[in-house]
Coordinates of C-alpha atoms in Angstrom, one line a residue:
Chain A
M2 CA 105.0 136.1 127.2
N3 CA 102.3 133.5 127.2
G4 CA 102.4 131.4 130.3
N5 CA 100.2 128.5 129.2
C6 CA 102.5 125.5 129.6
G7 CA 99.9 122.9 130.2
A8 CA 99.2 121.9 126.6
A9 CA 101.9 119.3 126.3
A10 CA 102.9 117.9 129.6
M11 CA 105.7 115.9 128.1
F12 CA 107.6 119.1 127.2
A13 CA 106.3 121.3 130.0
A14 CA 109.6 121.8 131.6
A15 CA 111.2 123.0 128.4
L16 CA 108.3 125.1 127.4
C17 CA 108.1 127.3 130.4
F18 CA 111.4 129.1 129.8
S19 CA 111.6 129.0 126.0
L20 CA 108.8 131.2 124.8
H21 CA 110.3 133.9 122.7
G22 CA 108.4 135.7 120.1
A23 CA 109.4 138.7 118.1
A24 CA 109.0 141.8 120.2
G25 CA 105.4 142.2 121.3
E26 CA 104.2 139.4 119.1
E27 CA 101.6 137.0 120.4
V28 CA 102.9 133.4 120.3
P29 CA 100.2 131.0 119.0
R30 CA 99.3 128.5 121.7
N31 CA 100.4 125.6 119.6
A32 CA 103.8 127.1 119.0
Q33 CA 104.8 126.7 122.6
T34 CA 105.1 123.0 122.1
C35 CA 107.4 123.4 119.1
V36 CA 110.1 125.5 120.6
A37 CA 110.9 122.7 123.1
C38 CA 112.5 120.9 120.1
H39 CA 113.0 123.5 117.4
G40 CA 114.5 126.1 119.7
P41 CA 113.5 129.5 120.9
G42 CA 111.7 131.4 118.2
G43 CA 112.3 128.4 115.9
N44 CA 116.1 128.7 116.0
S45 CA 117.4 125.3 116.7
T46 CA 120.6 124.8 118.6
D47 CA 120.7 121.0 118.1
P48 CA 122.6 120.0 114.9
A49 CA 120.1 117.2 114.1
M50 CA 117.0 119.4 114.7
P51 CA 115.8 121.7 111.9
S52 CA 115.3 125.5 112.5
L53 CA 112.0 126.8 111.5
A54 CA 112.6 130.6 111.8
G55 CA 112.3 132.5 108.6
Q56 CA 111.3 129.4 106.5
P57 CA 108.7 130.3 103.9
A58 CA 105.2 129.9 105.4
Q59 CA 104.1 127.7 102.5
F60 CA 107.0 125.3 103.1
I61 CA 106.2 125.0 106.8
S62 CA 102.5 124.3 106.3
L63 CA 103.3 121.8 103.5
Q64 CA 105.7 119.8 105.8
L65 CA 103.2 119.8 108.7
F66 CA 100.5 118.6 106.3
M67 CA 102.8 115.8 105.0
F68 CA 103.6 114.7 108.6
R69 CA 99.9 114.7 109.4
E70 CA 98.9 112.8 106.3
G71 CA 101.7 110.3 106.8
N72 CA 103.6 111.1 103.6
R73 CA 106.5 112.2 105.7
K74 CA 107.2 110.2 108.9
D75 CA 109.2 110.9 112.0
P76 CA 108.7 109.3 115.5
Q77 CA 108.9 112.7 117.2
M78 CA 107.2 115.0 114.6
S79 CA 104.4 112.8 113.3
P80 CA 102.5 112.6 116.6
I81 CA 102.8 116.4 117.0
A82 CA 101.3 117.0 113.5
S83 CA 98.6 114.4 113.8
S84 CA 96.3 116.6 115.9
L85 CA 96.9 119.9 114.1
S86 CA 94.0 121.3 111.9
N87 CA 94.7 123.2 108.6
A88 CA 94.0 126.5 110.4
D89 CA 96.6 125.5 113.2
M90 CA 99.1 124.7 110.5
N91 CA 98.6 128.0 108.7
E92 CA 98.9 129.9 112.0
L93 CA 102.1 128.1 113.0
A94 CA 103.6 128.6 109.5
A95 CA 102.8 132.3 109.6
Y96 CA 104.3 132.6 113.0
F97 CA 107.6 130.8 112.4
S98 CA 108.1 132.4 109.0
R99 CA 108.0 135.8 110.7
Q100 CA 110.8 134.9 113.2
K101 CA 114.2 136.1 112.5
P102 CA 116.7 133.3 111.7
A103 CA 119.7 133.4 114.1
A104 CA 123.2 133.7 112.5
A105 CA 124.6 130.4 111.3
S106 CA 126.5 128.6 114.1
H107 CA 128.2 126.2 111.7
E108 CA 131.5 127.1 110.1
T109 CA 132.1 125.7 106.6
T110 CA 135.6 124.5 105.9
S111 CA 137.4 126.7 103.3
E112 CA 137.7 124.0 100.7
N113 CA 134.0 123.1 100.9
A114 CA 132.9 126.7 100.6
A115 CA 134.1 126.7 97.0
A116 CA 133.3 123.1 96.2
G117 CA 129.9 123.4 97.8
R118 CA 129.0 126.4 95.7
R119 CA 130.2 124.6 92.5
L120 CA 128.0 121.6 93.4
A121 CA 125.0 123.9 94.2
E122 CA 125.3 125.5 90.8
Q123 CA 126.1 122.3 88.9
H124 CA 123.1 120.5 90.4
H125 CA 120.8 123.5 90.0
C126 CA 120.1 123.7 93.7
V127 CA 120.2 127.5 93.3
Q128 CA 117.5 127.4 90.5
C129 CA 114.9 126.2 92.9
H130 CA 116.1 127.2 96.4
G131 CA 117.2 130.7 95.1
P132 CA 120.6 132.2 94.4
A133 CA 121.3 132.7 98.1
L134 CA 119.6 129.4 99.1
L135 CA 117.0 131.3 101.1
G136 CA 114.0 129.4 99.7
L137 CA 110.6 130.6 98.5
Q138 CA 107.0 129.4 98.4
H139 CA 107.1 125.6 99.2
I140 CA 110.9 125.4 98.7
P141 CA 112.9 125.6 102.0
R142 CA 115.7 127.9 103.0
L143 CA 118.9 125.8 103.3
A144 CA 121.3 128.7 104.2
G145 CA 122.3 128.4 107.8
Q146 CA 120.1 125.3 108.4
Q147 CA 121.6 122.7 110.9
F148 CA 124.4 120.6 109.4
A149 CA 123.5 117.1 110.6
Y150 CA 119.9 117.8 109.7
L151 CA 120.7 118.8 106.1
R152 CA 122.9 115.8 105.6
A153 CA 120.3 113.4 106.9
Q154 CA 117.6 114.9 104.6
L155 CA 119.8 114.7 101.6
R156 CA 120.6 111.1 102.4
G157 CA 116.9 110.5 102.9
F158 CA 115.9 111.9 99.5
K159 CA 118.6 109.8 97.9
A160 CA 117.5 106.6 99.7
R161 CA 113.8 107.6 99.0
T162 CA 113.0 107.4 102.7
R163 CA 112.0 111.0 102.7
A164 CA 109.1 111.6 100.5
D165 CA 108.6 114.9 98.8
F166 CA 105.6 116.6 97.5
D167 CA 106.3 116.9 93.8
G168 CA 109.2 114.7 93.0
N169 CA 111.5 117.6 92.5
M170 CA 113.9 117.0 95.4
T171 CA 114.0 113.2 95.0
S172 CA 115.1 113.7 91.4
A173 CA 117.6 116.4 92.4
A174 CA 119.3 114.3 95.1
E175 CA 119.6 111.2 93.0
L176 CA 122.8 112.3 91.3
L177 CA 124.6 113.3 94.4
S178 CA 127.4 111.0 95.8
E179 CA 127.8 110.5 99.5
K180 CA 130.8 112.9 99.3
D181 CA 128.7 115.6 97.5
V182 CA 126.1 115.3 100.3
E183 CA 128.8 115.9 102.9
I184 CA 130.2 118.9 101.0
L185 CA 126.8 120.4 100.3
A186 CA 125.6 120.1 103.9
D187 CA 128.8 121.7 105.1
Y188 CA 128.5 124.5 102.6
L189 CA 124.8 125.2 103.1
S190 CA 124.9 125.1 106.8
G191 CA 127.5 127.9 107.0
L192 CA 125.6 130.3 104.8
T193 CA 124.0 133.5 106.1
P194 CA 120.3 132.6 106.7
R195 CA 118.9 135.9 105.8
R196 CA 119.0 138.8 103.4
D197 CA 120.3 141.7 105.5
Chain B
M15 CA 110.3 103.8 96.0
S16 CA 109.5 106.7 98.3
P17 CA 107.4 105.6 101.3
A18 CA 104.0 107.2 100.6
P19 CA 104.5 110.0 98.2
F20 CA 101.6 112.0 96.7
R21 CA 102.4 110.2 93.5
S22 CA 105.0 107.5 93.1
V23 CA 107.9 109.8 92.2
I24 CA 109.9 107.9 89.7
S25 CA 108.7 104.4 89.0
L26 CA 111.0 102.0 87.3
A27 CA 108.4 101.7 84.5
C28 CA 108.6 105.4 83.8
A29 CA 112.3 105.5 84.0
L30 CA 112.3 102.9 81.2
V31 CA 109.5 104.4 79.1
C32 CA 110.8 107.9 79.3
V33 CA 114.4 107.0 78.7
L34 CA 113.5 104.8 75.8
T35 CA 111.2 107.3 74.1
A36 CA 113.6 110.1 74.6
A37 CA 116.4 107.9 73.3
A38 CA 114.4 106.9 70.3
A39 CA 113.7 110.5 69.5
Q40 CA 117.1 111.9 70.2
A41 CA 119.6 109.1 69.6
Q42 CA 122.5 111.6 69.8
T43 CA 122.0 112.7 73.4
P44 CA 123.0 110.3 76.2
A45 CA 120.0 108.9 78.2
A46 CA 119.4 110.6 81.5
P47 CA 120.1 108.5 84.5
A48 CA 116.5 108.8 85.7
A49 CA 113.3 110.4 84.6
P50 CA 113.1 114.1 85.8
P51 CA 109.8 115.4 87.1
S52 CA 107.5 115.6 84.1
W53 CA 107.5 119.4 84.1
Q54 CA 111.2 119.4 83.5
Q55 CA 111.2 116.9 80.7
G56 CA 112.1 118.5 77.3
R57 CA 114.3 121.3 78.5
N58 CA 117.5 122.0 76.6
A59 CA 120.8 122.3 78.4
E60 CA 120.5 126.1 78.8
Q61 CA 116.9 125.8 80.1
E62 CA 118.2 123.6 82.9
K63 CA 119.3 126.9 84.5
S64 CA 115.9 128.5 84.0
P65 CA 114.3 129.8 87.2
L66 CA 110.8 129.0 85.8
H67 CA 108.9 126.4 87.9
P68 CA 105.3 125.4 88.4
F69 CA 103.7 126.8 91.5
A70 CA 102.7 124.6 94.4
I71 CA 99.2 124.8 95.8
E72 CA 98.6 125.7 99.5
V73 CA 97.8 122.2 100.7
T74 CA 96.2 123.4 103.9
G75 CA 94.1 126.0 102.0
K76 CA 93.9 129.7 102.7
S77 CA 91.1 131.5 104.4
A78 CA 89.4 134.1 102.1
K79 CA 90.0 136.6 104.9
E80 CA 93.7 136.6 104.3
L81 CA 93.4 137.2 100.6
P82 CA 92.8 140.3 98.4
V83 CA 89.5 139.0 97.2
D84 CA 88.3 142.6 96.9
K85 CA 90.7 143.0 94.0
L86 CA 88.7 140.6 91.8
K87 CA 87.0 142.3 88.9
V88 CA 84.0 141.3 86.7
P89 CA 82.2 143.3 84.0
E90 CA 79.6 146.0 84.8
G91 CA 76.4 144.7 86.4
F92 CA 78.1 141.4 87.6
K93 CA 79.1 140.7 91.2
V94 CA 81.8 138.3 92.5
E95 CA 81.9 137.0 96.0
V96 CA 83.5 134.2 98.0
W97 CA 81.0 131.3 98.0
A98 CA 82.9 128.9 100.2
D99 CA 86.4 128.4 101.5
G100 CA 88.1 125.6 103.5
L101 CA 88.3 123.2 100.5
P102 CA 92.1 122.8 100.1
G103 CA 93.0 121.9 96.5
A104 CA 89.5 122.4 95.1
R105 CA 89.4 121.6 91.4
S106 CA 86.7 120.1 89.2
M107 CA 83.1 120.7 90.2
A108 CA 79.8 118.8 89.6
L109 CA 76.3 119.8 90.5
G110 CA 73.8 117.4 92.2
S111 CA 70.2 117.6 91.3
K112 CA 69.4 118.7 94.9
G113 CA 72.0 121.5 94.6
T114 CA 75.0 119.8 96.3
V115 CA 78.3 120.9 94.8
F116 CA 80.8 118.1 94.5
V117 CA 84.5 119.1 94.3
G118 CA 87.5 117.0 93.3
T119 CA 91.1 117.4 94.2
R120 CA 94.4 116.5 92.5
Q121 CA 97.2 116.7 95.0
L122 CA 95.0 115.8 97.9
K123 CA 93.0 112.6 98.4
D124 CA 89.6 114.1 99.1
V125 CA 86.3 114.8 97.4
Y126 CA 84.2 117.5 99.1
A127 CA 80.5 118.1 99.1
V128 CA 79.2 121.7 99.7
V129 CA 75.6 122.2 100.8
D130 CA 73.9 125.5 101.0
R131 CA 72.0 125.9 104.3
G132 CA 70.0 129.0 104.3
G133 CA 72.6 131.1 102.6
K134 CA 75.5 129.6 104.5
R135 CA 77.7 127.0 102.9
E136 CA 78.6 123.8 104.8
V137 CA 81.7 122.0 103.5
K138 CA 81.9 118.3 104.1
T139 CA 84.9 116.0 103.2
L140 CA 82.7 113.4 101.5
L141 CA 85.4 110.9 100.4
K142 CA 88.9 110.4 101.7
G143 CA 92.0 108.5 100.7
L144 CA 91.5 108.5 97.0
E145 CA 94.2 108.6 94.3
S146 CA 94.1 112.1 92.8
P147 CA 90.3 112.3 92.6
N148 CA 90.3 115.2 90.1
G149 CA 87.2 114.2 88.1
V150 CA 83.7 114.4 89.4
A151 CA 80.4 114.1 87.4
F152 CA 76.8 113.7 88.5
S153 CA 73.9 112.1 86.8
R154 CA 70.5 110.7 88.1
G155 CA 71.4 110.6 91.7
T156 CA 74.9 109.1 91.1
L157 CA 78.3 110.7 91.7
Y158 CA 81.0 109.5 89.5
V159 CA 84.7 110.0 90.5
A160 CA 87.7 109.7 88.3
E161 CA 91.0 108.9 90.1
H162 CA 94.4 108.2 88.5
H163 CA 93.6 104.6 87.9
R164 CA 89.9 104.1 87.9
I165 CA 86.4 105.5 87.7
T166 CA 83.9 104.7 90.4
R167 CA 80.3 105.4 91.2
Y168 CA 78.5 106.4 94.4
D169 CA 74.7 105.8 94.0
G170 CA 72.1 107.9 95.8
I171 CA 74.8 110.1 97.1
E172 CA 72.8 113.3 97.8
S173 CA 70.8 111.5 100.5
R174 CA 73.9 109.9 102.0
L175 CA 76.3 112.8 102.3
D176 CA 77.1 111.9 105.9
N177 CA 77.6 108.1 105.2
P178 CA 78.5 107.7 101.6
P179 CA 78.2 104.2 100.1
E180 CA 81.2 102.1 99.1
A181 CA 82.7 102.9 95.7
K182 CA 81.5 100.7 92.9
V183 CA 84.0 100.4 90.1
V184 CA 82.9 101.5 86.6
V185 CA 86.4 100.8 85.1
E186 CA 89.9 100.3 86.5
G187 CA 93.4 99.7 85.3
L188 CA 93.5 103.2 83.7
D189 CA 97.0 103.9 84.8
P190 CA 98.7 100.5 84.5
Q191 CA 102.3 101.8 84.9
N192 CA 101.6 104.2 87.7
Q193 CA 104.1 106.6 86.3
P194 CA 104.4 110.4 86.7
G195 CA 102.8 112.4 84.0
H196 CA 99.4 114.0 83.2
F197 CA 97.2 111.3 84.6
W198 CA 94.8 113.0 86.8
K199 CA 91.5 113.0 85.0
F200 CA 88.7 115.3 84.1
L201 CA 85.3 113.6 84.0
A202 CA 82.0 114.6 82.3
L203 CA 78.9 112.8 81.2
G204 CA 78.2 113.2 77.5
P205 CA 74.8 113.6 75.8
D206 CA 75.2 109.9 74.8
G207 CA 75.1 108.9 78.5
K208 CA 78.8 107.9 78.4
L209 CA 81.5 109.1 80.7
Y210 CA 84.3 111.0 79.0
Y211 CA 87.7 111.3 80.5
N212 CA 91.2 112.2 79.5
V213 CA 94.5 110.3 79.8
G214 CA 97.3 112.9 79.3
A215 CA 100.8 112.5 78.0
P216 CA 103.4 110.9 80.3
G217 CA 105.7 113.9 80.1
N218 CA 106.1 117.3 78.6
I219 CA 107.0 116.1 75.2
V220 CA 107.3 112.4 74.7
M221 CA 105.8 109.8 72.4
P222 CA 102.6 108.7 74.2
A223 CA 101.4 105.1 74.4
Y224 CA 98.2 104.3 72.4
F225 CA 95.9 105.0 75.2
Q226 CA 97.6 108.2 76.3
A227 CA 97.3 111.8 75.1
S228 CA 93.6 111.0 74.4
I229 CA 90.1 111.6 75.4
S230 CA 88.2 108.4 75.9
R231 CA 84.7 107.4 76.9
V232 CA 83.3 104.5 78.8
D233 CA 79.8 103.3 78.9
P234 CA 78.9 103.1 82.6
R235 CA 76.4 100.3 82.0
T236 CA 78.9 98.0 80.3
G237 CA 82.4 99.3 81.2
I238 CA 83.3 99.3 77.5
I239 CA 86.0 101.9 76.6
E240 CA 86.4 103.7 73.3
N241 CA 89.1 106.1 72.3
Y242 CA 87.3 109.3 71.2
A243 CA 90.0 111.8 70.4
Q244 CA 93.8 111.4 70.0
G245 CA 96.8 113.7 69.9
V246 CA 95.5 115.6 72.9
R247 CA 98.4 116.4 75.2
N248 CA 96.4 117.1 78.3
S249 CA 92.7 118.2 78.4
V250 CA 91.3 118.8 81.8
G251 CA 88.1 120.5 80.8
F252 CA 85.4 119.7 78.3
D253 CA 81.7 120.3 77.6
W254 CA 79.2 119.7 74.8
H255 CA 77.7 122.5 72.8
P256 CA 74.1 122.9 73.9
Q257 CA 72.8 122.9 70.3
T258 CA 75.3 121.0 68.1
K259 CA 76.0 118.5 70.9
Q260 CA 79.7 118.4 69.7
L261 CA 82.5 117.9 72.2
W262 CA 84.5 121.0 72.9
F263 CA 87.7 120.8 75.0
T264 CA 90.6 122.8 76.3
N265 CA 94.2 121.5 75.8
H266 CA 97.6 122.3 77.3
G267 CA 100.4 122.8 74.8
R268 CA 104.0 121.6 75.5
D269 CA 106.4 123.7 77.5
W270 CA 110.0 124.9 77.0
L271 CA 109.5 126.3 73.4
G272 CA 109.7 129.9 74.6
D273 CA 107.4 132.6 76.0
E274 CA 105.2 132.8 73.0
S275 CA 105.0 129.3 71.7
P276 CA 103.0 127.2 71.4
N277 CA 99.5 128.4 72.3
D278 CA 97.3 126.4 74.6
T279 CA 94.1 125.7 72.6
L280 CA 90.4 125.3 72.5
H281 CA 89.1 122.5 70.2
V282 CA 86.0 121.0 68.9
A283 CA 85.7 117.3 68.0
T284 CA 83.2 117.1 65.2
R285 CA 83.2 113.3 65.3
K286 CA 85.0 110.3 66.9
G287 CA 88.5 109.5 65.8
Q288 CA 90.1 112.8 65.1
N289 CA 93.8 113.5 65.9
F290 CA 94.7 116.9 67.3
G291 CA 98.4 116.7 66.7
Y292 CA 100.5 115.9 69.8
P293 CA 103.4 115.2 69.9
Y294 CA 103.9 116.1 66.2
C295 CA 102.1 119.4 65.6
H296 CA 101.2 122.1 68.2
Q297 CA 98.4 124.7 67.9
G298 CA 97.5 123.3 64.5
D299 CA 100.3 125.0 62.6
T300 CA 103.7 124.5 64.4
L301 CA 105.7 121.3 64.0
D302 CA 107.5 120.0 67.0
P303 CA 111.2 120.6 66.6
E304 CA 111.9 116.8 67.4
F305 CA 108.7 114.9 66.7
G306 CA 107.5 117.0 63.9
K307 CA 110.3 116.1 61.6
N308 CA 108.9 114.4 58.4
R309 CA 105.3 115.2 59.5
S310 CA 102.8 117.8 58.3
C311 CA 100.3 119.8 60.4
S312 CA 97.7 119.1 57.7
E313 CA 97.4 115.6 59.0
F314 CA 95.7 116.9 62.1
T315 CA 92.5 118.7 63.1
P316 CA 93.4 122.3 64.0
P317 CA 92.1 124.1 67.1
A318 CA 89.0 126.3 67.1
L319 CA 90.9 129.0 69.0
K320 CA 94.4 129.8 70.2
L321 CA 94.2 130.8 73.9
G322 CA 97.7 132.1 74.6
A323 CA 101.0 130.4 75.3
H324 CA 101.3 128.4 78.6
I325 CA 98.1 130.0 79.9
A326 CA 96.9 126.6 81.2
P327 CA 93.2 126.4 80.4
I328 CA 91.4 124.0 82.7
G329 CA 87.7 123.8 83.2
M330 CA 85.3 125.1 80.5
R331 CA 81.5 125.2 80.3
F332 CA 79.0 126.6 77.9
Y333 CA 76.8 129.1 79.6
T334 CA 73.2 127.9 79.6
G335 CA 71.8 129.6 82.7
K336 CA 69.0 132.2 82.9
M337 CA 70.7 134.8 85.0
F338 CA 73.3 136.4 82.8
P339 CA 72.3 138.8 79.9
A340 CA 71.0 137.1 76.7
E341 CA 74.3 137.6 74.8
Y342 CA 76.0 135.2 77.2
Q343 CA 73.8 132.2 76.1
N344 CA 76.0 129.4 74.7
N345 CA 79.2 131.4 75.3
I346 CA 82.1 129.4 76.8
F347 CA 83.7 130.3 80.1
I348 CA 87.3 129.0 80.5
A349 CA 89.3 128.9 83.8
M350 CA 93.0 129.8 83.0
R351 CA 95.2 128.4 85.8
G352 CA 98.6 129.5 84.3
S353 CA 101.0 130.5 83.1
W354 CA 104.3 129.5 84.7
N355 CA 106.4 128.5 81.7
R356 CA 107.0 132.1 80.5
S357 CA 109.1 134.9 81.8
I358 CA 106.3 137.4 81.6
K359 CA 103.2 135.7 83.1
Q360 CA 99.7 135.9 81.7
G361 CA 96.3 134.4 82.4
Y362 CA 95.1 133.6 85.9
N363 CA 91.6 134.6 85.0
V364 CA 88.3 133.3 83.7
T365 CA 87.9 134.0 80.0
R366 CA 84.7 134.4 78.0
V367 CA 84.6 133.0 74.5
I368 CA 82.0 134.6 72.2
F369 CA 80.9 133.4 68.8
D370 CA 80.4 135.9 66.0
A371 CA 77.7 135.7 63.3
E372 CA 79.8 133.3 61.3
G373 CA 80.3 131.1 64.4
K374 CA 84.0 132.2 64.8
P375 CA 85.1 132.3 68.4
K376 CA 86.9 135.2 70.0
M377 CA 87.8 135.8 73.6
E378 CA 87.8 138.4 76.3
P379 CA 88.7 138.4 80.0
F380 CA 85.7 138.0 82.3
L381 CA 86.9 137.5 85.9
T382 CA 90.3 139.1 86.6
G383 CA 92.4 140.3 89.6
F384 CA 94.3 137.1 90.6
L385 CA 97.4 138.2 88.6
V386 CA 99.3 140.8 90.6
D387 CA 102.7 141.2 89.0
E388 CA 103.5 139.5 85.8
K389 CA 107.2 139.5 86.5
A390 CA 107.1 138.3 90.1
D391 CA 107.5 134.8 91.6
P392 CA 104.8 134.1 92.4
P393 CA 102.9 136.4 90.1
M394 CA 99.4 135.7 91.5
W395 CA 97.6 135.0 94.7
G396 CA 94.9 132.6 93.3
R397 CA 94.3 130.3 90.3
P398 CA 91.0 129.6 88.7
N399 CA 90.6 125.9 88.0
D400 CA 87.0 125.1 87.0
V401 CA 83.8 126.9 86.2
M402 CA 80.3 125.6 86.7
V403 CA 76.8 127.0 86.0
M404 CA 74.5 126.7 89.0
H405 CA 70.8 125.9 88.9
D406 CA 70.1 129.7 89.4
G407 CA 72.3 130.7 86.5
S408 CA 75.2 132.0 88.6
L409 CA 78.7 130.8 87.8
L410 CA 81.0 129.1 90.4
V411 CA 84.7 129.3 90.0
S412 CA 87.1 127.0 91.9
D413 CA 90.6 128.1 93.0
D414 CA 92.8 125.2 93.9
Q415 CA 95.7 127.5 95.0
N416 CA 93.7 128.5 98.0
G417 CA 90.9 126.0 98.3
I418 CA 88.2 128.7 97.6
I419 CA 85.0 128.8 95.5
Y420 CA 83.8 132.1 94.2
R421 CA 80.4 132.9 92.8
V422 CA 79.7 135.3 90.0
S423 CA 76.1 136.6 89.7
Y424 CA 74.3 139.2 87.6
G425 CA 71.7 141.8 88.6
T426 CA 70.4 142.1 92.1
K427 CA 70.4 138.4 93.1

C-alpha cells in the first residue's frame, strides 16, 4: 500500500484508508485521489457515482480527456481532470481497467429484467455495448454500473447536456422515453459486471 | 445542442437535409426521427443489428513503448522505425523548407510541429482550439491550415514555432450548415499555386449539395474558389504526378453494400470539371441501388485503380525522393486506414502503386504489421493515415490511432 496521501489535501482523510489495488499491484500516485469518490479499487458504493473498475481503458482515457478539454463538464470531476497529462490519463486508465468489478449491488425488479432486455435489443444497445453490456474500446461497460448514475447519464444524453465523442450515444438515447430510461437503468445496473 | 461536442452532433440543419434527401430518394420508407451518425446512414433494417462500427482513436495517444512496433514489416533493404510519438490524432503532414514537419488532427483541435534536434524529435503543439484542423500545406514560408469551415495561413511560421502569428483567413464559410458528415479537409498546394481541398458527402449515401462531394481549389491571392472535380464521396489524400502534373486522388466508397462492394478507389483527374460518380455510380461500374436508378456509369470518369472494399485510403504521395531504389521513382504510396465496414478486415497498411510499361497501375503492400487478426474487434493496433517524402528521401507515415509517426528508410542511412 502506498502511503502518499498528501497529493490532494481535500480528500486526504478518505484517501488514507481506501487504497486497494489488485494483489501486489502498484497503485499509480494519481489514482489515490480517485478512490475517495469512485470507491476502493474503482468500485463505487454511491449510487450516483460511477464505478471505474473493469471499464475498457480506452473509455476511461477518453472520458478523462473530455473532462479536461471541457467537452464533458462536472463540478467535481472537471477540476480533477484539468491537471492530468495524457500520460497520467493512460496510466490511470490502464490501472482502473485492470481492477476487478465488484458484484452488482443493485437488484433489478423482475418485470424490468425482461422489459429492459427487450429495450436493450430493440434500441441496439447490445450492438455497441456488447451482448452482455460489458463494453469494449471506447464504449463503456453498463452491466452492474450504479443505477442513479446510469439514469442520470441517459437523461443527460437525451437532453444533450452530456456531450459524447462521436454522436453515437446522443442519437441512441434520443428515442428513449423517460420510462424506458428508468427501465433500462434498472435492468443494466443489476447485470453481472464481468465475464466469469 | 450538446454543450461543446467534438462536432455538433445533430444540427437541425442536418436533420432537415438528411431527412429530406432520404425521403426524396426513398419515398416509401418513413423518415427517421433524427439524423443518425453519418456512418450509420444507409443501413437497411437488418444491418441495424450489425456489430460493425468505426474504431475510435486513442485521444490521449499511445506511447510507442506499449505497442508491437517490432511487428512492422517493410521489403528487404528497407527499415522502419518510430520517428516521433506523443502526437495524439496525428493525420495529414506537411514539410517546411527548413525541415519542420507540420501535422494536422481531425478529432482533436491541435496542429503539431515536429523539429529534429540532432537526431531527437521535439514535438510542439503549435496551434490549439481549431475546428478539426485536418489539412496542412506549406509553401514559401507559409503554413496553410484547412479546418471544417475555413482555410487560414500562418506566414513565416518556421521562424515562429514558439509564438505563431495570428491566423489570416484565406477563405471561410466552407461548412455553412455545420452538419455532421465528411467535412474535415485534406489540403495541398497544386502546381498552379492554388490550394486544393475536398468537401465530402454529408452522409454515407445521400444526395450532396452542389459544393459537396467535390474537390475544389482556391487561389490564396484572391480567395476565388472553383469546383475542380465532382462526384467524389470523400477524398482525403491527393498529389500531382511529377511529370504529367495531373491531379491524382484517393476516394472512399460508400458503406453497407457488403464485404466486397464497392471498392475504394484511386483516380486521376485529367482536367477540371470531371464527375467521378457519387452518389449514382461506384467504382466506375456499379450503380447505386437507390441513386443509380435511371443512370449509367458511362456518364462518369472511371477510377484508375480499385483499391479494395472499405479499405479507407487516406494520404497518398508520389515518391520523388533520392533514397529508395530507382524503380520507386514516381510510384505512389497510399496509407490505408481501414477497413471497418466488412466482417473480414483488410488493409491497415501502406500500399505501393507501380505503373507498368503501358502506364497501368498495380499495387502491392509496402508497410504491413498493423493488422493482427482480421476477425477480431479491433483487428489492428495502429492505422496509417498519411505518407510524406522527407528532404532526405525517407518516407514518414502518420498513425492517428496512436499519435505516432514512423519513418521508412532504405540502405544504411
